[in-house]
Tab-separated table of C-alpha atoms in Angstrom:
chain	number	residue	atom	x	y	z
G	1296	UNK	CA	3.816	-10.671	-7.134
G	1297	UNK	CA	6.225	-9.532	-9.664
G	1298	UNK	CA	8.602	-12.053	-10.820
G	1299	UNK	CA	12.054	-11.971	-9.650
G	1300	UNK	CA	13.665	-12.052	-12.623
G	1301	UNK	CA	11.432	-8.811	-14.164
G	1302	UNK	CA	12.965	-6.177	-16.113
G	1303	UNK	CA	14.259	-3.271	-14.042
G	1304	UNK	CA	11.459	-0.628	-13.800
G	1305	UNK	CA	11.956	2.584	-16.007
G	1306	UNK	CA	11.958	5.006	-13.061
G	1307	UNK	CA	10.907	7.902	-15.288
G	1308	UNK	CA	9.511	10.979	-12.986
G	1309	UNK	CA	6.887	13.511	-13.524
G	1310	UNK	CA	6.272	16.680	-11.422
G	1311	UNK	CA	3.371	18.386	-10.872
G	1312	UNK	CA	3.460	21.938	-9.103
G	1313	UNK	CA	0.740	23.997	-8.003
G	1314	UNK	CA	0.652	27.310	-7.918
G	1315	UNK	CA	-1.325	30.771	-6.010
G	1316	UNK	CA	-1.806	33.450	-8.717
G	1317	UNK	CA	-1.756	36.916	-6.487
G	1318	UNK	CA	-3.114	40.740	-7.344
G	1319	UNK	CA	0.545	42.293	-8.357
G	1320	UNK	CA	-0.512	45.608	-6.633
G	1321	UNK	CA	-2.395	43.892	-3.060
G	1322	UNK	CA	-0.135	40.385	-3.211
G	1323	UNK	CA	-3.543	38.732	-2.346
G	1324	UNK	CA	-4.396	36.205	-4.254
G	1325	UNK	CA	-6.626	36.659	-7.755
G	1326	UNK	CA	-9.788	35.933	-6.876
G	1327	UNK	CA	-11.130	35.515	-10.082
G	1328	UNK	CA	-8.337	35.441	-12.817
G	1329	UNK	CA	-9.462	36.586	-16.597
G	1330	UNK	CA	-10.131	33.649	-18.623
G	1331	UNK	CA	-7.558	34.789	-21.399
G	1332	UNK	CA	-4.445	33.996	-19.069
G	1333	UNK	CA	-5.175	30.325	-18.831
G	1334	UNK	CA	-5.894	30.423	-22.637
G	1335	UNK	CA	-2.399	32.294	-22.950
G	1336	UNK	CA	-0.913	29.751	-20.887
G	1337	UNK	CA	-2.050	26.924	-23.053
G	1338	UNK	CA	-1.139	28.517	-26.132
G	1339	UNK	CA	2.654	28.241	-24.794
G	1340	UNK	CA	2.350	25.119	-22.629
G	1341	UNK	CA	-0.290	22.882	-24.029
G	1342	UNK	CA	-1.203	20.519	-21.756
G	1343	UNK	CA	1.425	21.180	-19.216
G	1344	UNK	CA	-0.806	23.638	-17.408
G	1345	UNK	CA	-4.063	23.225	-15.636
G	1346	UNK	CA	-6.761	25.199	-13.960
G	1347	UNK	CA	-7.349	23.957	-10.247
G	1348	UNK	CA	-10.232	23.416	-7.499
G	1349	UNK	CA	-9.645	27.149	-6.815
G	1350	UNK	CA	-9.766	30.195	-9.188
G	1351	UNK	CA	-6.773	31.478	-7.762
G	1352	UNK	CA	-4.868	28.044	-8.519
G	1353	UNK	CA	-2.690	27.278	-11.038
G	1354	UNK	CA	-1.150	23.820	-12.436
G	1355	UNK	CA	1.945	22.437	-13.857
G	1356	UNK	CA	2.883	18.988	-15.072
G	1357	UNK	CA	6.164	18.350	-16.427
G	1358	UNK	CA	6.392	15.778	-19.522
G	1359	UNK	CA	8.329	12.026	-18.442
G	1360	UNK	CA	11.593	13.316	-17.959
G	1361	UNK	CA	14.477	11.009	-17.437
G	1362	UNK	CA	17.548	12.678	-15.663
G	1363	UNK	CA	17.026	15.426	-13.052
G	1364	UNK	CA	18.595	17.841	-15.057
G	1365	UNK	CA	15.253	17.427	-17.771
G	1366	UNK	CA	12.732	17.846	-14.889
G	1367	UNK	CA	14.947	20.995	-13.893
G	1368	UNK	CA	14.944	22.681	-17.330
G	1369	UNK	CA	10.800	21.914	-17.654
G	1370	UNK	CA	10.350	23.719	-13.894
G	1371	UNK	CA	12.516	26.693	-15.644
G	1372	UNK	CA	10.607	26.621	-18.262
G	1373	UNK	CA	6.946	26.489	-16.875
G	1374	UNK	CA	7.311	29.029	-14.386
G	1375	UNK	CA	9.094	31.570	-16.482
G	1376	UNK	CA	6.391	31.207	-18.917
G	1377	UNK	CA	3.451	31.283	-16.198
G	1378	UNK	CA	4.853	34.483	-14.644
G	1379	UNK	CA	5.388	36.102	-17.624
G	1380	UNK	CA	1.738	35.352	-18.822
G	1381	UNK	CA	0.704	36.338	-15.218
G	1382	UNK	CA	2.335	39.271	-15.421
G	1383	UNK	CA	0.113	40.090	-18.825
G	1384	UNK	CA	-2.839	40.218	-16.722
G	1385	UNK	CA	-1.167	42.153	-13.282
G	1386	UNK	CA	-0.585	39.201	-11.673
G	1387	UNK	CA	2.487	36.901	-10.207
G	1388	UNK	CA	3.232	33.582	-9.607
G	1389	UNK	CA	3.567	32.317	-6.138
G	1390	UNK	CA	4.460	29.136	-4.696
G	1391	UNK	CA	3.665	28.005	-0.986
G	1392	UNK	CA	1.406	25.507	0.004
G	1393	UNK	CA	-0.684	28.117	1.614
G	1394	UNK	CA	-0.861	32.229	0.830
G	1395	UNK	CA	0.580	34.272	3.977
G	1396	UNK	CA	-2.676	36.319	4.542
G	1397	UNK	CA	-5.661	35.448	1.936
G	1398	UNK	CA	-9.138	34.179	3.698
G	1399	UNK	CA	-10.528	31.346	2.043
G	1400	UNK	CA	-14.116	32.596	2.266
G	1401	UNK	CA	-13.079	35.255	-0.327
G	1402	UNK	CA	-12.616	32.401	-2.981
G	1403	UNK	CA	-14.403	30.954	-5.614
G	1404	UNK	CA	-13.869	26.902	-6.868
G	1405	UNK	CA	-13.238	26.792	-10.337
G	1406	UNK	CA	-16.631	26.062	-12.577
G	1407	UNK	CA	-16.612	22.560	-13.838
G	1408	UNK	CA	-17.976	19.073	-13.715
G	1409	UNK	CA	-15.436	17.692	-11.342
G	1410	UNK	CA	-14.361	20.957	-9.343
G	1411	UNK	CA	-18.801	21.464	-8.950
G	1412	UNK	CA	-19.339	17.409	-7.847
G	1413	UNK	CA	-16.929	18.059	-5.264
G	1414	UNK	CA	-17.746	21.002	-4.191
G	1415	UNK	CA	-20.691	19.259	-3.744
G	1416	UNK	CA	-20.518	16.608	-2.184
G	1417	UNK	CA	-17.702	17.843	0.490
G	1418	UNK	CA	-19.195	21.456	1.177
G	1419	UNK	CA	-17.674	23.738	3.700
G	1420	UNK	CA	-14.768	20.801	4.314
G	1421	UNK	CA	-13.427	21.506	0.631
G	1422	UNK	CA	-14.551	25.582	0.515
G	1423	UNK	CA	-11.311	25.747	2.898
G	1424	UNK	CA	-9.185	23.989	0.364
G	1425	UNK	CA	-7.074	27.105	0.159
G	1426	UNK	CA	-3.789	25.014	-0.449
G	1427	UNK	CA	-0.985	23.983	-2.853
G	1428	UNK	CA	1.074	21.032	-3.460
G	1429	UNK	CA	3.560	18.839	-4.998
G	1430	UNK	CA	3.492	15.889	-6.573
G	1431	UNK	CA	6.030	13.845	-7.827
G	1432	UNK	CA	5.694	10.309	-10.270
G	1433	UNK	CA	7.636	7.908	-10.550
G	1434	UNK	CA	7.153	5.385	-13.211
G	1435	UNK	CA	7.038	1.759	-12.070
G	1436	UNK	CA	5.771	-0.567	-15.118
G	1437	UNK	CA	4.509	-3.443	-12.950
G	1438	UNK	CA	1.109	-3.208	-11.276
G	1439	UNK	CA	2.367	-5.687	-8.377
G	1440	UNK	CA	5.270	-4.173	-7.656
G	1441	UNK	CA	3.217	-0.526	-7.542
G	1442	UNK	CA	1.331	-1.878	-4.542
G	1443	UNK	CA	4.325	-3.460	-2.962
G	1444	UNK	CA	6.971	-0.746	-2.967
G	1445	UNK	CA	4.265	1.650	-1.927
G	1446	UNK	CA	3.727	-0.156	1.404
G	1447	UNK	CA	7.585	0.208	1.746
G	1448	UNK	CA	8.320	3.408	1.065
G	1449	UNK	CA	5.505	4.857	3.109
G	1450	UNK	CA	7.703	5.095	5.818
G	1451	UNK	CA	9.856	7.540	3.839
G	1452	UNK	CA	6.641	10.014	3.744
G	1453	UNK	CA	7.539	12.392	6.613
G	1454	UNK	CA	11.450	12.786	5.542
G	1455	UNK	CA	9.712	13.682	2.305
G	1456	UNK	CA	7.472	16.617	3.902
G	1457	UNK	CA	9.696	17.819	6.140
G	1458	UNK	CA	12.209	19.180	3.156
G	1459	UNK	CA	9.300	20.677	1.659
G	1460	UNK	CA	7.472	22.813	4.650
G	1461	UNK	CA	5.678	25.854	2.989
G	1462	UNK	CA	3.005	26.724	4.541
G	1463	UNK	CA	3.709	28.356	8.012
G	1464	UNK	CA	0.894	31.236	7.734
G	1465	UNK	CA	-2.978	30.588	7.510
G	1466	UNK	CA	-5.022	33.073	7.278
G	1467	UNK	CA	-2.866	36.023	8.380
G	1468	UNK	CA	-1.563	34.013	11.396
G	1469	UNK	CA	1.860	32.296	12.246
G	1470	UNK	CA	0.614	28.917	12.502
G	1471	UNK	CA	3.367	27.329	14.886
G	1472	UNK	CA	3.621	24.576	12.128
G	1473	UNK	CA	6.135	24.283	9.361
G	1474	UNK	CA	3.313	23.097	7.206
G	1475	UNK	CA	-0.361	23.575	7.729
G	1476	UNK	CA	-1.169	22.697	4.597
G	1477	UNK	CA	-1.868	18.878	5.532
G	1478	UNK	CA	-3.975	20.242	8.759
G	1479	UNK	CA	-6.657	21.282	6.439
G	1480	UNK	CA	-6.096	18.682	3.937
G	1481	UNK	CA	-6.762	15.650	6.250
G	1482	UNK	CA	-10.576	16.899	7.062
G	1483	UNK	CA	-11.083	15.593	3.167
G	1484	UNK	CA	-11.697	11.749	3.205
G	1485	UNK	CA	-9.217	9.379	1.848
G	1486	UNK	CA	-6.400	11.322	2.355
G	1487	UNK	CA	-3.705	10.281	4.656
G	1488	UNK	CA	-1.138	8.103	4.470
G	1489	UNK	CA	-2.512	4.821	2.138
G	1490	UNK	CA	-3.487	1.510	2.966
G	1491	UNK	CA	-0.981	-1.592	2.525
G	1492	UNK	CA	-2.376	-4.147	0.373
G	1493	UNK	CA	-0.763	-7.186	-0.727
G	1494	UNK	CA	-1.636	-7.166	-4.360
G	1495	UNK	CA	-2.712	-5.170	-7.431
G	1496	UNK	CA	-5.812	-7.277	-7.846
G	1497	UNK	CA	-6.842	-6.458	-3.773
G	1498	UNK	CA	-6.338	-2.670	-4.216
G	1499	UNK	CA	-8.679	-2.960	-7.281
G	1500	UNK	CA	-11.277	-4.634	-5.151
G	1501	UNK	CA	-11.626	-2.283	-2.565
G	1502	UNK	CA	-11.483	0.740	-5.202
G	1503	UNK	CA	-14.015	-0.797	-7.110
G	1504	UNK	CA	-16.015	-1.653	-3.906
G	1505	UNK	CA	-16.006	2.118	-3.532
G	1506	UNK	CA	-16.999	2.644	-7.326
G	1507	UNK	CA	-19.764	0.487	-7.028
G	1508	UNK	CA	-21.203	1.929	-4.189
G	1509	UNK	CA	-21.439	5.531	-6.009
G	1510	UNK	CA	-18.832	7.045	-3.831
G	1511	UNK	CA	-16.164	7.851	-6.328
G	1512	UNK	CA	-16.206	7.725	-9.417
G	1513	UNK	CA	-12.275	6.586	-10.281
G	1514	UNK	CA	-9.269	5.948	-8.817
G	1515	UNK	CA	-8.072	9.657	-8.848
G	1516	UNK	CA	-10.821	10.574	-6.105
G	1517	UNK	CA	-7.833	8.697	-3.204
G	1518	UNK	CA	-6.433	11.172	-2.235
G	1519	UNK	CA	-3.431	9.552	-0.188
G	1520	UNK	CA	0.033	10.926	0.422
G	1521	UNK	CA	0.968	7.731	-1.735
G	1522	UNK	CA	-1.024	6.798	-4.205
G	1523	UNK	CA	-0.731	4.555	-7.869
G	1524	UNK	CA	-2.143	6.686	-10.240
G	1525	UNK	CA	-5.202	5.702	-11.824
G	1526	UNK	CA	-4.009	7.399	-15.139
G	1527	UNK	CA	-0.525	6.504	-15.477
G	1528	UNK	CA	1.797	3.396	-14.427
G	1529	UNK	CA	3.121	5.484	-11.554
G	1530	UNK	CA	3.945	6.131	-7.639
G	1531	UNK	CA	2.526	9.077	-7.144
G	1532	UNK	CA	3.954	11.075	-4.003
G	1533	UNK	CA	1.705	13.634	-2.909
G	1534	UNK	CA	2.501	14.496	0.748
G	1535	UNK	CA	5.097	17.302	-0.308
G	1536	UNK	CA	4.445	20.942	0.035
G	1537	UNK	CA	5.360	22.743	-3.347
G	1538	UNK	CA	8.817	23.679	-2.901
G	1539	UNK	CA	9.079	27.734	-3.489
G	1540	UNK	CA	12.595	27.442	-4.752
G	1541	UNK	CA	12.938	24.976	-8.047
G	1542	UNK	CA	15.877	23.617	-7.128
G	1543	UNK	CA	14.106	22.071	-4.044
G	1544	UNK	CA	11.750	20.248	-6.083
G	1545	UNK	CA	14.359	18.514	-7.894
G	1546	UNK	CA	16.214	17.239	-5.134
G	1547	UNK	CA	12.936	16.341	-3.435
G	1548	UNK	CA	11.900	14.362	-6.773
G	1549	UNK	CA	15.334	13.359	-7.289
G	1550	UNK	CA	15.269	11.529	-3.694
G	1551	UNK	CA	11.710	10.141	-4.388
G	1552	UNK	CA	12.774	8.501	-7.254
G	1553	UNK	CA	16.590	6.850	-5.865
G	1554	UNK	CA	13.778	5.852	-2.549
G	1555	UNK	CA	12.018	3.491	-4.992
G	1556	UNK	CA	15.138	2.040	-6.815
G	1557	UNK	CA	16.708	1.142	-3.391
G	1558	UNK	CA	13.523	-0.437	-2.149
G	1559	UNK	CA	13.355	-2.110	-5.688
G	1560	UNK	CA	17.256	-3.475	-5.328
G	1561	UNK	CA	16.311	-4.596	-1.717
G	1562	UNK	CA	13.684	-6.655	-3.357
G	1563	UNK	CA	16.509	-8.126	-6.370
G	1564	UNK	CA	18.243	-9.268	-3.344
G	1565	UNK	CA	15.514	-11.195	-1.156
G	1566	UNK	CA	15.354	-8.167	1.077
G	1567	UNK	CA	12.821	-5.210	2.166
G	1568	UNK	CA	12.366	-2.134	3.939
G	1569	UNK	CA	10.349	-3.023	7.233
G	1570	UNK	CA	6.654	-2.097	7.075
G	1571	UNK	CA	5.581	-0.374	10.282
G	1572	UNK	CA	2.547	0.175	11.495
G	1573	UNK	CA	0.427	3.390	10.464
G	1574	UNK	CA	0.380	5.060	13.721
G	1575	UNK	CA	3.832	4.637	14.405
G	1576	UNK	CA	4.271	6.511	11.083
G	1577	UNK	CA	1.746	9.255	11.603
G	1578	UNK	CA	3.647	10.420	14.390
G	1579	UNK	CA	6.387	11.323	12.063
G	1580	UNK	CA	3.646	12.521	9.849
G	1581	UNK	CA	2.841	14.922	12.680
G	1582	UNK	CA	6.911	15.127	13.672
G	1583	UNK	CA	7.174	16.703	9.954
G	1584	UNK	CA	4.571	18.846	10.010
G	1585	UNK	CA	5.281	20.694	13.850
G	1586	UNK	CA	9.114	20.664	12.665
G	1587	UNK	CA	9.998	19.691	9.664
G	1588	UNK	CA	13.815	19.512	8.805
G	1589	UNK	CA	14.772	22.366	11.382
G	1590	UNK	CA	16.947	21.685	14.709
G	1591	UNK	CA	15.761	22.335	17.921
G	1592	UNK	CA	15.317	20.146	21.390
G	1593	UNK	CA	12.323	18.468	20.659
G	1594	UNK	CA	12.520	18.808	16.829
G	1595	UNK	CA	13.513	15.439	14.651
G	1596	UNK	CA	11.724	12.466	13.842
G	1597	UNK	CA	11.371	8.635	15.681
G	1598	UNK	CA	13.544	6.570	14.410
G	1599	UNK	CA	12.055	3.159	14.775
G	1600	UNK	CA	14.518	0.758	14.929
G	1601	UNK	CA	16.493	3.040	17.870
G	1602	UNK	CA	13.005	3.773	19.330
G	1603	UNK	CA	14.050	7.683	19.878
G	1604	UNK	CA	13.809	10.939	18.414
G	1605	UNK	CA	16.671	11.458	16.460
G	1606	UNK	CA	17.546	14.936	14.143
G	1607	UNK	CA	16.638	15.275	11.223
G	1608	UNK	CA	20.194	16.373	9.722
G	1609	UNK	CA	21.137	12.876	10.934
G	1610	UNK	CA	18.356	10.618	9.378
G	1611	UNK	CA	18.996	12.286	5.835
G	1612	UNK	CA	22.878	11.396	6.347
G	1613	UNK	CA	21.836	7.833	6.396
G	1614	UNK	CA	18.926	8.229	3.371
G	1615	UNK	CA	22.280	9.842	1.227
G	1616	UNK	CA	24.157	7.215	2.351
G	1617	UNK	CA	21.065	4.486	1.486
G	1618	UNK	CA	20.393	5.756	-2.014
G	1619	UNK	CA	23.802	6.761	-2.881
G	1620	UNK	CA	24.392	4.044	-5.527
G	1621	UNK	CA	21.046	4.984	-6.792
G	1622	UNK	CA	21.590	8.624	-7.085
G	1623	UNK	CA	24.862	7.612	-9.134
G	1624	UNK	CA	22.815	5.182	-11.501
G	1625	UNK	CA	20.949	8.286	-12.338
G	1626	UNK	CA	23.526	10.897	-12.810
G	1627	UNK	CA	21.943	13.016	-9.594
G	1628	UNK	CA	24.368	12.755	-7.261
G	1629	UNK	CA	24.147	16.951	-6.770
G	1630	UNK	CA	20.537	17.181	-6.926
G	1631	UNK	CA	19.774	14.705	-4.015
G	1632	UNK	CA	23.017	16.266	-2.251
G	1633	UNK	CA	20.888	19.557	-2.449
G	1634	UNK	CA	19.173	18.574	0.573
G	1635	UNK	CA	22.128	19.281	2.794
G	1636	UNK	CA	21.585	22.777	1.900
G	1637	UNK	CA	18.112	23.018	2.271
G	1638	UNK	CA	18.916	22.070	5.569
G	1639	UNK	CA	21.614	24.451	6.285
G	1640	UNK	CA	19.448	27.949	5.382
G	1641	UNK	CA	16.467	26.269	5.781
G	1642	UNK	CA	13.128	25.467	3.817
G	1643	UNK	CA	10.663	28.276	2.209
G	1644	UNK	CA	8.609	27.903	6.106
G	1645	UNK	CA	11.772	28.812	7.914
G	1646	UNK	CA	12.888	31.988	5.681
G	1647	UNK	CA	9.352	33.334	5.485
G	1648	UNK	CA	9.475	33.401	8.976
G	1649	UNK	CA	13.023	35.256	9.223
G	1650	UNK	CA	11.524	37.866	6.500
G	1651	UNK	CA	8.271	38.354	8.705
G	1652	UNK	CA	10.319	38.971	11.929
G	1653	UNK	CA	12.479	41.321	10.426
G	1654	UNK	CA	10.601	42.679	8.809
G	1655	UNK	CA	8.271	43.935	12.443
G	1656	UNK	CA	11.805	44.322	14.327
G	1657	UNK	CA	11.873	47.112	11.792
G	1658	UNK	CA	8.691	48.426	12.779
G	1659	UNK	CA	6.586	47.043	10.348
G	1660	UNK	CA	3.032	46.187	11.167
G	1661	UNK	CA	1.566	42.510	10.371
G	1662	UNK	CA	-0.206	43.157	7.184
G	1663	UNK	CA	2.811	45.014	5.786
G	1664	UNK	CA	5.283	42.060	7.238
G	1665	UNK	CA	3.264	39.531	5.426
G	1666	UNK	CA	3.168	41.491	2.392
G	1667	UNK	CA	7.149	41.572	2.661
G	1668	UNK	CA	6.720	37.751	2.654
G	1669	UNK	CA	5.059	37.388	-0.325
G	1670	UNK	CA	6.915	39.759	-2.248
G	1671	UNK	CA	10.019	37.510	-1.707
G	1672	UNK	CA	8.250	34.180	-2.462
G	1673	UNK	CA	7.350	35.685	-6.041
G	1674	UNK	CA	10.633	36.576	-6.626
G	1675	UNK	CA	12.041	32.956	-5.288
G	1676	UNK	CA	9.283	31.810	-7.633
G	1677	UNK	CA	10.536	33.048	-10.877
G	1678	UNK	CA	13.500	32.017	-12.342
G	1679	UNK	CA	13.678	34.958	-13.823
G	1680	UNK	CA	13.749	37.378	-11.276
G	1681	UNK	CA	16.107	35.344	-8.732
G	1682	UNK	CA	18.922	37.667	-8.166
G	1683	UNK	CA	21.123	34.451	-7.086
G	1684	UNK	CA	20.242	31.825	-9.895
C-alpha cells in the first residue's frame, strides 16, 4: 500500500476517441479506406492518430493534458484535422459507438500482427466488433494506489456510461438500448467490469499467470471497463461510448478525473468509497445500458446504500456535489457542470432517435431516416461544421 504521507498524484488525463470513417455520398461506412489518408493523417498528427481492428476505424489520442480546457483544444484540433483529411478522400468523420445501418459482415479487420492474432484467435466473436469507444486516462504515479482506487471507483462505471450512450442502432435496427455497444463487446473475454485485487504485486501475478500460459501476450490484451494501463502509469476508463459532441467528452473526462481525486482525498483522510460486490454493480452496468441518463418510470440506477432505484438526474446532483472541491482544484468547474445539460437535451442515443422519428413522421422510409441520422452525427462530429459551436 501506498504510504500515507505520498505525494499527491499528478492527475494528468489522456483521451482516446474512436472514430467510423463513412462513404460521403452512401453515409455507410468506408469499407476499405485508401492507404494515403492515414498517411495524410500522420503527416499532421503524428502519433496522435491510429488505424483500428476495423478498416473503417479511426483513432485519436490526445497528448497528457493538464486542465480540461487543453484536452478540449486537442479534441478541436484532431477532429478538424481528421475530417478535413477525410474529406480529401470523399469521406467524413463520424462518431457513435456503433454506425446507424452498416452490417458488420461487409467489413474487413485491419492487416497487421496484432489486429491478424486476434482475429485469430477470437473468430466470428471479434468479426462483429463493429464498435467505437472512449477512453479516458488518468495519471496516477503509484502502482498501489492504481489497484486500490480502481476497486473504488468501479462503482462509478455505470454513471460514467450512461452520459455517454451512442449506440442505439445495430445493424439498421432501433435496438431498445441506449448503448449496444457493450452487448457485443462483452462476448470478447476479459472484458467487463475488472477484478479487485489488493495489491500491485497480486494483479501482476495473475496477469503474468495468463502470460505464461500463452494466452496473452501483455497487459493491454484486459480488456476491462477499468483497467491500469500496461503502457502508461494510468487509470484507464474504458466503459464510455465515444461522445458524438466534444464537449461531452470533456465533461465525461473531466468527471473521471475529479472521481479519482475524491476517492484519493477519502484515502488522505482514513476513509473510502465502499466496495460492492460485482453483481450488485452489473445491474447498474445493465441499468446504464437499457437507460442511460434519460427519465422515465423504470429508468435510473440502484442506489445501494437506499437499496432503490433512484433517477439518474438525482445521483449526478450528489456526484457534483461529491467532486465539487475537486472540480475547483482543477479549474473545471463548467466542464463537469456540462453534464446537467447533457441531461436536459439528452445524449447523442436520445437525439438520434428524435431525428429518426421525425424524420418517418415526415414520411420518410427507414433507410432514408437513418441516413438523416448520420448526416447529423457528422456534422455534430466536426467542429467545423457545427452551426451552434
Amino acid at each position: 500500500m501506498a504510504g500515507a504521507n505520498a505525494r499527491e498524484p499528478g492527475f494528468s488525463i489522456g483521451i482516446e476517441e474512436e472514430f467510423w470513417l463513412v462513404d460521403r455520398e452512401t453515409r455507410d461506412l468506408a469499407k476499405d479506406p485508401p492507404a494515403e489518408f492515414l498517411k495524410d493523417a500522420k503527416a499532421k498528427l503524428g502519433d496522435q492518430v491510429s488505424s483500428e481492428f476495423m478498416r473503417c476505424q479511426v483513432e485519436t489520442g490526445s497528448q497528457v493534458c493538464n486542465s480540461a480546457l487543453e484536452a478540449r483544444e486537442q479534441l478541436i484540433e484532431m477532429r478538424s484535422t481528421l475530417s478535413e483529411v477525410a474529406a480529401k478522400y470523399d469521406m467524413a468523420l463520424l462518431a457513435a459507438s456503433t454506425h446507424p445501418f452498416a452490417q458488420w459482415d461487409d467489413q474487413k479487420h485491419t492487416d497487421g500482427e496484432r489486429y491478424n492474432t486476434i482475429a485469430r484467435d477470437l473468430r466470428t466473436v471479434v468479426d462483429r466488433l463493429l464498435i467505437c469507444g472512449m477512453h479516458v486516462h488518468v495519471g496516477i504515479e503509484d502502482d498501489d494506489l492504481r489497484i486500490e482506487l480502481m476497486a473504488q471507483a468501479s462503482y462509478f462505471l455505470p454513471h460514467l456510461l450512461a452520459l455517454t450512450t451512442s449506440s442505439p442502432f445495430w445493424r439498421g435496427k432501433e435496438t431498445g438500448l441506449q448503448t449496444f455497444r457493450l452487448s457485443v463487446f462483452d462476448n470478447l473475454p476479459r472484458t467487463g467490469l475488472p477484478e479487485v485485487f489488493g495489491s500491485w504485486a497480486e494483479y501482476r501475478r495473475h496477469v503474468d499467470m495468463l502470460i505464461n500460459a500463452g494466452v496473452i501476450e501483455d497487459g493491454t490484451k484486459l480488456w476491462w471497463d477499468l483497467r491500469p494501463s500496461d503502457r502508461w502509469p494510468t487509470l484507464e476508463m474504458r466503459i464510455a461510448d465515444v461522445c458524438t459532441d466534444l464537449e461531452d467528452a470533456v465533461c465525461v473526462a473531466s468527471i473521471t478525473r475529479c472521481l479519482m481525486r475524491m476517492l484519493y482525498r477519502l484515502r488522505r483522510n482514513n476513509q473510502r468509497w465502499r466496495i460492492y460486490a460485482n453483481m450488485l454493480v452489473r445491474e447498474n452496468r445493465w441499468r446504464a445500458c437499457r437507460y442511460g441518463s434519460d427519465p422515465g418510470e423504470k429508468a435510473g440506477l440502484i442506489d445501494f446504500g437506499r437499496g432503490e432505484i433512484v433517477p439518474y438526474a438525482d445521483l449526478l446532483e450528489e456526484i457534483l456535489e461529491l467532486i465539487r472541491s475537486d472540480a475547483e482544484f482543477f479549474g473545471c468547474v463548467d466542464e463537469v457542470e456540462h453534464a446537467r445539460t447533457i441531461i436536459k437535451r439528452g445524449t447523442s442515443a436520445r437525439r438520434q432517435r428524435e431525428i429518426y422519428d421525425a424524420a418517418i413522421e415526415l414520411g420518410a422510409s427507414s433507410k432514408d431516416a437513418l441516413i438523416a441520422v448520420a448526416d447529423v452525427l457528422i456534422e455534430r462530429t466536426d467542429p467545423n461544421a457545427r452551426s451552434d459551436t
